[in-house]
Coordinates of C-alpha atoms in Angstrom, one line a residue:
Chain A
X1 CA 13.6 -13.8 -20.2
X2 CA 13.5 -10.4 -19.5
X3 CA 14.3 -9.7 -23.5
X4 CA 10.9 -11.9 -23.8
X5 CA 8.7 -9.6 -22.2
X6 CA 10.2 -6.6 -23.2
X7 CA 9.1 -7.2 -27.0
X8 CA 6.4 -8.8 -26.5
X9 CA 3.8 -6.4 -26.4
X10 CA 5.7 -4.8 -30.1
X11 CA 5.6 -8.4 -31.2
X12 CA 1.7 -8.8 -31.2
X13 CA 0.4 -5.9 -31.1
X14 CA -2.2 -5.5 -33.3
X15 CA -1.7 -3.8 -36.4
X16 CA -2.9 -0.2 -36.6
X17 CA -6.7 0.2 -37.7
X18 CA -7.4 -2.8 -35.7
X19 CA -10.1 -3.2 -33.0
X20 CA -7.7 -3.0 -29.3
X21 CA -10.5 -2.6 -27.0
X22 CA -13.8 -3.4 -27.6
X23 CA -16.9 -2.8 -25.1
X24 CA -20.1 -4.3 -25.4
X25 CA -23.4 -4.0 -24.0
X26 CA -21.3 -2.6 -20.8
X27 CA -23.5 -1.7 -18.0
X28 CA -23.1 -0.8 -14.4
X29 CA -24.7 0.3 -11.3
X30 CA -23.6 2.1 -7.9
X31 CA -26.5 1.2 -5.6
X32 CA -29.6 2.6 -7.3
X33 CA -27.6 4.5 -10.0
X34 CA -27.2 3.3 -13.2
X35 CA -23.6 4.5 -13.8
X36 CA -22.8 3.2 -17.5
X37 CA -26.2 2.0 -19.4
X38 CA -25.2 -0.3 -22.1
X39 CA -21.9 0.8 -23.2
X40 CA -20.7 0.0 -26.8
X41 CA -17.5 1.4 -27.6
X42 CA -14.9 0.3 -30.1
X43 CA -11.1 2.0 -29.7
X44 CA -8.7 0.7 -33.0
X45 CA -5.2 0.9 -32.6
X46 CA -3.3 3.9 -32.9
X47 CA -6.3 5.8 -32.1
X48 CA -7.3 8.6 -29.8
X49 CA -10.5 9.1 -28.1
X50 CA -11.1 12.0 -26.1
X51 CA -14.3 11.2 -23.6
X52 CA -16.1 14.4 -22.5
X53 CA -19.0 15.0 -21.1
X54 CA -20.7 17.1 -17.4
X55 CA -19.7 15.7 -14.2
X56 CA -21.4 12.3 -13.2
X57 CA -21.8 11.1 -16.2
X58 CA -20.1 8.2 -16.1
X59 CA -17.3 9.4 -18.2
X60 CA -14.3 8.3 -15.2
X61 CA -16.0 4.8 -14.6
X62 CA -15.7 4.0 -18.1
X63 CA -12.4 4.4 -18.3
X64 CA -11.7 2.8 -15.0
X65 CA -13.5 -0.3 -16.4
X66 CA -11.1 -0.7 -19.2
X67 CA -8.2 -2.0 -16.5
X68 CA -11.0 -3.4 -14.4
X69 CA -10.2 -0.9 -11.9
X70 CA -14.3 -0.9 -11.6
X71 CA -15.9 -4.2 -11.8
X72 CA -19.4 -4.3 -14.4
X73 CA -22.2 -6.0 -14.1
X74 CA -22.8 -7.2 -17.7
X75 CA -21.8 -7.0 -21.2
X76 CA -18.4 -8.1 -21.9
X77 CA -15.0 -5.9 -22.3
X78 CA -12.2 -7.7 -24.4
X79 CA -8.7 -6.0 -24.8
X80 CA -6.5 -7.1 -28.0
X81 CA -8.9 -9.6 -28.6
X82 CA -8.7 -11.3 -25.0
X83 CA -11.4 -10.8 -22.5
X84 CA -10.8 -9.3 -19.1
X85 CA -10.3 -12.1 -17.1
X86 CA -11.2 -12.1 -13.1
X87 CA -9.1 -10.8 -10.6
X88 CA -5.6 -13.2 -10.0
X89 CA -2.5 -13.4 -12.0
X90 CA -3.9 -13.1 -15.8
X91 CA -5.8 -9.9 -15.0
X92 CA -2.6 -8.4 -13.5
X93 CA -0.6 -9.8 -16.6
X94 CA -3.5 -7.7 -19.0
X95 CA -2.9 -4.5 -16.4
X96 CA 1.0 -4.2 -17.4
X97 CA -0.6 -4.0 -21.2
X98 CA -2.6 -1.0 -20.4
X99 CA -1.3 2.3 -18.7
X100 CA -3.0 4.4 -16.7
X101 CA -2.8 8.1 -15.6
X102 CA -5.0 8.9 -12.7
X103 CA -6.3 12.4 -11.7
X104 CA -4.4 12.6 -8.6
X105 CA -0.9 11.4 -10.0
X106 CA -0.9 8.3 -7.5
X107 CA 3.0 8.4 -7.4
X108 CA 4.3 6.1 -4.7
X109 CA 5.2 8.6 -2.1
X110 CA 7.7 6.1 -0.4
X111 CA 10.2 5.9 -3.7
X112 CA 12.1 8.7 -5.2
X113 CA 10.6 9.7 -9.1
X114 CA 13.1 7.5 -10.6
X115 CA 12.0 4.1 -8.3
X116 CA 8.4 4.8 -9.5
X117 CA 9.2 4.6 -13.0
X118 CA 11.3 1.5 -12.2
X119 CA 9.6 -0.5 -10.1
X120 CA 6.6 -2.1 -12.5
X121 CA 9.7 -3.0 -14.6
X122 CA 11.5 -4.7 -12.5
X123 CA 8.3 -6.6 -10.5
X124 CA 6.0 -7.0 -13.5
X125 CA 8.1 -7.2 -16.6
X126 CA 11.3 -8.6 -14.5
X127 CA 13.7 -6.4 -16.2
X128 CA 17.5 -6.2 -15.7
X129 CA 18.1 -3.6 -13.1
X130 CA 20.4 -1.8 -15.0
X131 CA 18.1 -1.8 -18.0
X132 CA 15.4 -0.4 -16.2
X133 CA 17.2 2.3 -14.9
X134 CA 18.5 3.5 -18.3
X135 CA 14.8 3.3 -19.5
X136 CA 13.5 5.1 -16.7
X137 CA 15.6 7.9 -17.2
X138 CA 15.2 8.2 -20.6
X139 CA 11.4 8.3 -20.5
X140 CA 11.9 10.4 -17.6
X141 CA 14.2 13.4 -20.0
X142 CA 11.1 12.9 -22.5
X143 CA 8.8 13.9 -20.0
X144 CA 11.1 16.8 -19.0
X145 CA 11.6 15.8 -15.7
X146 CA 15.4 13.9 -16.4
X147 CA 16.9 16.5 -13.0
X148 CA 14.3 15.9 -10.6
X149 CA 15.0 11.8 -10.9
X150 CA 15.9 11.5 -7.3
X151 CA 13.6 13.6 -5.5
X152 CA 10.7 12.2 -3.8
X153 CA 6.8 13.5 -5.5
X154 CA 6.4 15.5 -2.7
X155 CA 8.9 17.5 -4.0
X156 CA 7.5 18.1 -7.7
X157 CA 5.3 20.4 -8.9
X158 CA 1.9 19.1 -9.8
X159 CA 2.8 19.0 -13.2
X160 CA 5.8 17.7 -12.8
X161 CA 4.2 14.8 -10.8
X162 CA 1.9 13.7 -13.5
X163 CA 4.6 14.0 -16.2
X164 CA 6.3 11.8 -13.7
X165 CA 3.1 9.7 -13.9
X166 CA 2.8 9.2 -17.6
X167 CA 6.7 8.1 -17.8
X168 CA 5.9 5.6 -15.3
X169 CA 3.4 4.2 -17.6
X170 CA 5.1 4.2 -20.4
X171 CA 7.7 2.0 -19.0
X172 CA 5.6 -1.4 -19.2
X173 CA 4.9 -0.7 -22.8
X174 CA 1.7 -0.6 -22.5
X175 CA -0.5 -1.3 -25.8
X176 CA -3.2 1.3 -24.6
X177 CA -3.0 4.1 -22.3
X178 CA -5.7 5.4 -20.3
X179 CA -6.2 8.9 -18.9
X180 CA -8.6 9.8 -15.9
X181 CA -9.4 13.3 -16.1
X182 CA -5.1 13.9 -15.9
X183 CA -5.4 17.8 -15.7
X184 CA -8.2 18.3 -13.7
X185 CA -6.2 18.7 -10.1
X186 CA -3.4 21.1 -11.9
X187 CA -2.8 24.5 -11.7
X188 CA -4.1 26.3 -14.5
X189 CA 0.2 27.1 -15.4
X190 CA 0.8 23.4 -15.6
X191 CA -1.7 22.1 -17.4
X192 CA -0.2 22.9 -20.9
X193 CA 3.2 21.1 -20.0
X194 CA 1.1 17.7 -19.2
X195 CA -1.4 18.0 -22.8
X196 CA 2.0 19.0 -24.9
X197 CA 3.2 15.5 -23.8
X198 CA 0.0 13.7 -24.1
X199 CA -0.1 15.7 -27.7
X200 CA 3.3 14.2 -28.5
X201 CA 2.6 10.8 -27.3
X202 CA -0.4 11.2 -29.7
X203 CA 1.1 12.4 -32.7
X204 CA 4.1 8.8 -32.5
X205 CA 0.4 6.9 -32.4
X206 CA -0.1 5.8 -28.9
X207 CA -3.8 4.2 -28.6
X208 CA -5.2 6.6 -26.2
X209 CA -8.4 6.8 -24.4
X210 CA -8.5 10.5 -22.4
X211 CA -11.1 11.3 -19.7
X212 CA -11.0 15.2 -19.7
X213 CA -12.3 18.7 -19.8
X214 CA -9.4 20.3 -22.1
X215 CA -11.8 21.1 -25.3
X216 CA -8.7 22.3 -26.8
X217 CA -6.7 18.9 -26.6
X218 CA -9.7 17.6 -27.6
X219 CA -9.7 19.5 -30.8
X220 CA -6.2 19.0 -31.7
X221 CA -5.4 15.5 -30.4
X222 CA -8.2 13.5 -30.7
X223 CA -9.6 11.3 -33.8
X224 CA -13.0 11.2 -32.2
X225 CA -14.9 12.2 -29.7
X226 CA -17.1 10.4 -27.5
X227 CA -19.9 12.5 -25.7
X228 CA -21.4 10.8 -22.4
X229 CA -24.4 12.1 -20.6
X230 CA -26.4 10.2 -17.8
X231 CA -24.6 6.7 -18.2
X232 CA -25.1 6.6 -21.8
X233 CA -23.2 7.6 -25.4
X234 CA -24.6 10.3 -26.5
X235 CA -22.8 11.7 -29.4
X236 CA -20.0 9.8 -30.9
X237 CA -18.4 12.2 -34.1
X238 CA -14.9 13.4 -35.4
X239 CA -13.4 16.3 -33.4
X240 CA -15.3 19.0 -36.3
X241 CA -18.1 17.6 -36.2
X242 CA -18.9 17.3 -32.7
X243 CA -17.7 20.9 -31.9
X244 CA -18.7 22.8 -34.9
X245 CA -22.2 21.0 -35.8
X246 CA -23.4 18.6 -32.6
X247 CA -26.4 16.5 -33.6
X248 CA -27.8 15.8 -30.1
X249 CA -29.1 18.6 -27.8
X250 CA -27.6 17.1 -25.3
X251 CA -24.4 17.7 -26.6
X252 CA -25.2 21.1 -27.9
X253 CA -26.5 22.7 -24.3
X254 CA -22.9 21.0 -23.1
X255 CA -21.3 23.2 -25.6
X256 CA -22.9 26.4 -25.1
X257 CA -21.9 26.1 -21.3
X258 CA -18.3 25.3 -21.4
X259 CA -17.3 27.0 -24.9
X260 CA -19.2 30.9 -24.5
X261 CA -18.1 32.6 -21.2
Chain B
X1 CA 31.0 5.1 49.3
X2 CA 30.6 3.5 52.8
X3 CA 26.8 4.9 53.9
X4 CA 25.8 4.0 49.6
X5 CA 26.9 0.7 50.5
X6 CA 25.1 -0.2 53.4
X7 CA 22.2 1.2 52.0
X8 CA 22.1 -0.9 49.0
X9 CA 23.8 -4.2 50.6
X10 CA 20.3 -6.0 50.0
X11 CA 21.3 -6.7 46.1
X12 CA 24.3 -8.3 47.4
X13 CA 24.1 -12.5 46.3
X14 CA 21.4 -11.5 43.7
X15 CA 22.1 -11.5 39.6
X16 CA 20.0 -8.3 38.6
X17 CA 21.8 -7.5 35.5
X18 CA 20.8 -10.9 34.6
X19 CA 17.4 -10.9 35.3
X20 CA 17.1 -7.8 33.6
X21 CA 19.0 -9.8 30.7
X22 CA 16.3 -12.5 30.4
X23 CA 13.6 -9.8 30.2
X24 CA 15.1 -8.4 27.4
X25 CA 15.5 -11.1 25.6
X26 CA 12.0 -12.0 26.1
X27 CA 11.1 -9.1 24.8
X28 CA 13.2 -8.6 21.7
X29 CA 12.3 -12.4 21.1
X30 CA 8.5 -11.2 21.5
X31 CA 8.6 -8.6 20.0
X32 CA 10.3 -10.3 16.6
X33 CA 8.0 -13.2 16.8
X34 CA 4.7 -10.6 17.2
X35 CA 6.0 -8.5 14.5
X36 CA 6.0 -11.3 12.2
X37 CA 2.3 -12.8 13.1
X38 CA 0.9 -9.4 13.3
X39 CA 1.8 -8.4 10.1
X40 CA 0.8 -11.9 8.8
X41 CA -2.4 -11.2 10.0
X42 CA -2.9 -7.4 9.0
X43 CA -2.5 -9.0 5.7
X44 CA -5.2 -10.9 6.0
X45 CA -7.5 -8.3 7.3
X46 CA -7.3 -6.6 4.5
X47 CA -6.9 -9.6 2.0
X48 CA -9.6 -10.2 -0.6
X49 CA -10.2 -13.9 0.6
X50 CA -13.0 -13.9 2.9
X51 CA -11.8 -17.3 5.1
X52 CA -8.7 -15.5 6.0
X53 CA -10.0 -12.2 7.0
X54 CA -12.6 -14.0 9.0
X55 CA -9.5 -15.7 11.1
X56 CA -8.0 -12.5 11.0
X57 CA -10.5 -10.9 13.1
X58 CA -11.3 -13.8 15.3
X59 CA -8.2 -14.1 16.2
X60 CA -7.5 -10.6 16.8
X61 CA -10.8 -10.0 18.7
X62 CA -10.4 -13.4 20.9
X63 CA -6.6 -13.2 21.6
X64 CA -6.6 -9.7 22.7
X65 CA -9.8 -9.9 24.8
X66 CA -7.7 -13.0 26.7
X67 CA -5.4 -11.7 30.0
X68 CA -1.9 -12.1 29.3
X69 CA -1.4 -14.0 32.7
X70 CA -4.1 -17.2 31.3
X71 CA -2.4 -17.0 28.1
X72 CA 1.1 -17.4 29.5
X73 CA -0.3 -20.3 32.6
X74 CA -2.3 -22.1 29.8
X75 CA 0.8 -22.0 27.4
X76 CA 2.7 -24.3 30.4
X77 CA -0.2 -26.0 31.6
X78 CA -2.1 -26.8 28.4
X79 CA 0.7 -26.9 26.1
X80 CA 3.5 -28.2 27.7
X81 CA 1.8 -30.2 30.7
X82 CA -1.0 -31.9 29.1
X83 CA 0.3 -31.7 25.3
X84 CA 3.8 -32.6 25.8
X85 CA 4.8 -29.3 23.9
X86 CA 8.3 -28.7 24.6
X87 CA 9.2 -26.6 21.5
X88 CA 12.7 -27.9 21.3
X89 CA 13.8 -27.5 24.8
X90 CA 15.0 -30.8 25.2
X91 CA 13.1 -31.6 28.8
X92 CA 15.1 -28.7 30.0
X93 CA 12.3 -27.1 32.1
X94 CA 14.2 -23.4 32.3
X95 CA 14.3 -23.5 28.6
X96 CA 10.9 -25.1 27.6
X97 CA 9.2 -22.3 30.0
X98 CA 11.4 -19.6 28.2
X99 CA 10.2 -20.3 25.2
X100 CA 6.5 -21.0 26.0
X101 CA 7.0 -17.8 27.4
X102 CA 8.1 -16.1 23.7
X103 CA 5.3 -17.9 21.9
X104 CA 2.5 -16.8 24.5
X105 CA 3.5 -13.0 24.4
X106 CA 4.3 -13.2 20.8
X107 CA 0.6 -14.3 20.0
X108 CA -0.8 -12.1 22.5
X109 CA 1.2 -9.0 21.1
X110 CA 0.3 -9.9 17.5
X111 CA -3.1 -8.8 17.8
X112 CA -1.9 -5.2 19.1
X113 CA 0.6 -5.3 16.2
X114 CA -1.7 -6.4 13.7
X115 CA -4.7 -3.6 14.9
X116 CA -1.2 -0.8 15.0
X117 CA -0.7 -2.0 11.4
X118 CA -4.0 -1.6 10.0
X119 CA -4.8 1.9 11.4
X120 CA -1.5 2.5 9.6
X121 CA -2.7 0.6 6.3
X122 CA -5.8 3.5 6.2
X123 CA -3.3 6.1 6.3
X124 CA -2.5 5.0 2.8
X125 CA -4.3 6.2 0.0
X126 CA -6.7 4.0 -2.2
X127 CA -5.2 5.9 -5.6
X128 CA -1.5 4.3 -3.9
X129 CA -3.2 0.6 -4.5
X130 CA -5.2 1.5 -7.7
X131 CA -1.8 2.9 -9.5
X132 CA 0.0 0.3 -8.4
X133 CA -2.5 -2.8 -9.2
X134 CA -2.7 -0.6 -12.5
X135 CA 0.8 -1.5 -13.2
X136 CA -0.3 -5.3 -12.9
X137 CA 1.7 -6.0 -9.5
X138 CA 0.2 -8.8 -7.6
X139 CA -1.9 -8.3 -4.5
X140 CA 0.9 -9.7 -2.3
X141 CA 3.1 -7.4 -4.3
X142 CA 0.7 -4.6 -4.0
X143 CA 1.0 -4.8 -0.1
X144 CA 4.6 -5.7 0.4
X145 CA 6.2 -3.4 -1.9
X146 CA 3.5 -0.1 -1.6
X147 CA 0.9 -0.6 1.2
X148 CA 2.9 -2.0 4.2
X149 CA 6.3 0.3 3.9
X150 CA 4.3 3.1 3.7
X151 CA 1.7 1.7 7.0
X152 CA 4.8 1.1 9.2
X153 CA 6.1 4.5 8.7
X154 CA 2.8 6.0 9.6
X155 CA 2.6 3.5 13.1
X156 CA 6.1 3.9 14.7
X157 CA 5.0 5.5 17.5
X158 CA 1.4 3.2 18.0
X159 CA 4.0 0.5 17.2
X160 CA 6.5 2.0 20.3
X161 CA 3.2 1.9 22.3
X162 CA 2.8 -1.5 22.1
X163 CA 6.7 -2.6 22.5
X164 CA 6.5 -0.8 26.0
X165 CA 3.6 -2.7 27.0
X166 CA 5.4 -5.7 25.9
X167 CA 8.7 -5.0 27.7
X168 CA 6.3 -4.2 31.3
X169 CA 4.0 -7.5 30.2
X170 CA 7.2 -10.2 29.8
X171 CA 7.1 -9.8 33.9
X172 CA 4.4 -12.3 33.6
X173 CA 6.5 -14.6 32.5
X174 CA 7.5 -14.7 36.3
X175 CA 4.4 -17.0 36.4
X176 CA 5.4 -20.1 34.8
X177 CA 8.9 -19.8 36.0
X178 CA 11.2 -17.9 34.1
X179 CA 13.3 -16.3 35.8
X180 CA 13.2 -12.8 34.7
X181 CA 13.4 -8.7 37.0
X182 CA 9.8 -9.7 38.2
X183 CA 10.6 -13.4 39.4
X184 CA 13.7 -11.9 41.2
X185 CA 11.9 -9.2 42.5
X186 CA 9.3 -11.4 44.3
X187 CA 12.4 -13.6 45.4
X188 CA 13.8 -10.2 46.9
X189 CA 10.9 -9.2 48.7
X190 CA 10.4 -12.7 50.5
X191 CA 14.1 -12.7 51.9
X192 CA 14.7 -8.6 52.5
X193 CA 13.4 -6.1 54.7
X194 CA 14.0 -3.6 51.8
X195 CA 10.7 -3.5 50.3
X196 CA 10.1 0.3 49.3
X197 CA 14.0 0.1 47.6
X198 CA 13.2 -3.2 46.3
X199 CA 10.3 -1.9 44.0
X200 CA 12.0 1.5 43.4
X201 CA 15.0 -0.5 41.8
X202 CA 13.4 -2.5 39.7
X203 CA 10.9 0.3 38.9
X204 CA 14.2 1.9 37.8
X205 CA 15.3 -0.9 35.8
X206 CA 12.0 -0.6 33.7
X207 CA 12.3 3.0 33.3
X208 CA 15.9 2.3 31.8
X209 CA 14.4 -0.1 29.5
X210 CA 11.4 2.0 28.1
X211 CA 12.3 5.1 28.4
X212 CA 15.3 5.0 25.7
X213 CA 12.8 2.9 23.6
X214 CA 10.0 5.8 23.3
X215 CA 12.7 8.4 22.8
X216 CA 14.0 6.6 20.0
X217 CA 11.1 5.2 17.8
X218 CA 9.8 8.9 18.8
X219 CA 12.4 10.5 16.8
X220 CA 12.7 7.0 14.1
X221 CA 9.0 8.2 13.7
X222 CA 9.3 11.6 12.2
X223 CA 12.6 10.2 10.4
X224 CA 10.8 8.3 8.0
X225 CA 7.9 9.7 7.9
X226 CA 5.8 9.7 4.2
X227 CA 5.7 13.3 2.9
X228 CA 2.3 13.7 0.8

């Protein structure tokens, strides 16, 4: 059983080039503000798209609606093909498909580094024990943090935490991985040690969508770039493009802020 | 020895330890039972189905709004009188009463447990819930595996709180019959001329209950306590 659900996600995933997550027509409010006004975005497989853009625009939410973290209120979002479905056992089935790194790590301050890598295995996937341990600390030595296994978060740097973070996601497999904004609570020291793994986990052709400020991850990482302003898509270009020739002024008065200082 | 002994010759013919015994186990029985429903019902406070956190906080806001003393007359009188609810005791009054006893403080206790609980369940973080529904855990698995370990350790002492008031409220057992410290104690008073020492040993007797229990969950409390 557990050798079932281990290779499933290898077994159909979708061939590279293919369209993995598809939004249409997304739109959402939070009381009078229109958060995301309809949202089309298309993420293939194997591809990263960095989402940028000034605070408030929506950029976070989108990501969040991807795992249904955030709820819409119309248009349709489909991963792999399959719609999201409501909230009950198939949407937590889709969840284990697609991993998630939050902003403020999230590690389960009850369980030691190494239970919080494990513990999606064994509940979700209902992996061997045994096997989930040797995973765990394998993932855990890619991340760099192998010696810290059975410490508690509390106990890890910032850095070391979100590494943490990423490994724990990694364990389900997942077919996409999501990233809200992962370096924005770091220490300016530990922010390079998060993007080089993100960077590597990019270059072995992870399908990643990143929420983030790091221009220079953007640059170097991402196949496209998504530019979000007010709820909307602004700019949508290759990472040249969009930094050496925006099209949109939108775009370009977001540039002149964050790149000359 | 011989002046202690005159002094306290009014115990003499009377099982203390043994009434003390049946208030303990009242109140670890209780205190189980409560445990159990409260954290039921904490569940379903915080549950995403609407019916069951409506009964959640009916119950919570009736049951604890009830005195003990009609909950505990109304479990013998209503339940067992009228209703023919015996629970298993066989026709055995002593333990019919002793365990309509259990059931009324474990219900009245749950709602205490249950309010503890929650406070505890806002300690947690919402990112702890998000990260772990992100991993596609279920919301039963969601609470029992991330939300609730992590509430209790943050509600020992609230917790403690309420097991004191339960060990002091199982005296109103006394009223339906069981014959726990209280009962004895009222037995005592009718038949001695002791009164003052009466009350001062059974205050004692309380004391030597609750007072180890605070000391302990006090230092269980920072024990386990969740380091952010």
């Amino acid at each position: 059983m557990s050798g079932v659900s281990v290779t499933k996600a290898a077994e159909d995933a979708a061939p590279a080039g293919a369209d993995l997550v598809v939004l249409s027509n997304v739109n959402k409010h939070f009381g009078a503000l229109h958060v995301l006004q309809d949202i089309d975005l298309t993420i293939a497989s194997g591809e990263v798209v960095v989402v940028i853009g000034p605070s408030g625009s929506g950029k976070s939410t989108l990501c969040r609606t991807i795992n249904r973290l955030e709820t819409i209120d119309s248009g349709a979002i489909s991963i792999d093909g399959k719609p999201l479905p409501q909230e009950g056992k198939e949407l937590a089935r889709l969840r284990a498909d697609v991993g998630m790194v939050f902003q403020s790590f999230n590690l389960f301050a009850h369980k030691t580094v190494l239970e919080n890598v494990m513990l999606g295995q064994i509940k979700v996937r209902r992996t061997d024990k045994k096997l989930a341990e040797e995973k765990a600390r394998a993932l855990l030595d890619r991340v760099g943090v192998g010696v810290q296994a059975d410490k508690y978060p509390a106990q890890l740097s910032g850095g070391q935490q979100q590494r943490v973070a990423i490994a724990r996601a990694l364990a389900m497999d997942p077919k996409v991985m999501l990233f809200d904004e992962p370096t924005s609570a770091l220490d300016p020291e530990m922010i390079n040690e998060v993007l080089e793994v993100m960077q590597q986990l990019a270059r072995e052709g992870m399908t990643m969508v990143v929420v983030t400020h790091e221009m220079g991850f953007a640059r170097s990482a991402a196949n496209r770039v998504v530019f979000m302003a007010d709820g909307k898509i602004v700019e949508e270009a290759t990472p040249d493009q969009f930094f050496s020739n925006p099209r949109s002024d939108r775009a370009k008065d977001f540039l002149s802020k964050i790149l000359h200082h | 020895m011989e002046a202690r002994e005159i002094v306290f010759d009014f115990l003499e013919g009377y099982d203390l330890l043994g009434a003390f015994w049946v208030t303990v186990k009242l109140t670890v029985y209780s205190a189980l039972g409560s445990l159990i429903w409260g954290t039921l019902l904490a569940g379903m406070r915080v549950g995403p189905v609407p019916l069951m956190r409506g009964f959640g906080t009916a119950y919570v806001n009736v049951i604890r709004n009830i005195p003990l003393t009609v909950i505990i007359v109304f479990a013998s009188l209503g339940l067992f009188q009228t209703l023919q609810v015996q629970l298993g005791g066989g026709g055995d009054f002593e333990v019919i009463n002793f365990r309509l006893a259990v059931l009324g403080l474990s219900l009245y206790t749950a709602a205490f447990v249950c309010e503890a609980l929650r406070s505890g369940i806002n300690t947690v973080p919402a990112g702890q819930a998000e990260a772990a529904r992100a991993l596609g855990l279920s919301f039963t698995q969601v609470l029992r595996l991330i939300i609730l370990p992590q509430a209790f350790r943050a509600v020992v002492n609230p917790l403690a709180n309420v097991l004191i008031a339960l060990t002091k409220n199982t005296t109103v057992a006394a009223a339906i019959g069981v014959v726990e410290a209280a009962y004895l104690m009222k037995d005592m008073i009718e038949a001695e001329a002791q009164l003052i020492l009466i009350s001062a040993v059974f205050a004692f007797g309380f004391i030597c209950l609750t007072l180890p229990t605070g000391l302990l969950l006090g230092w269980v409390s920072k024990k386990v306590a969740v380091k952010r």
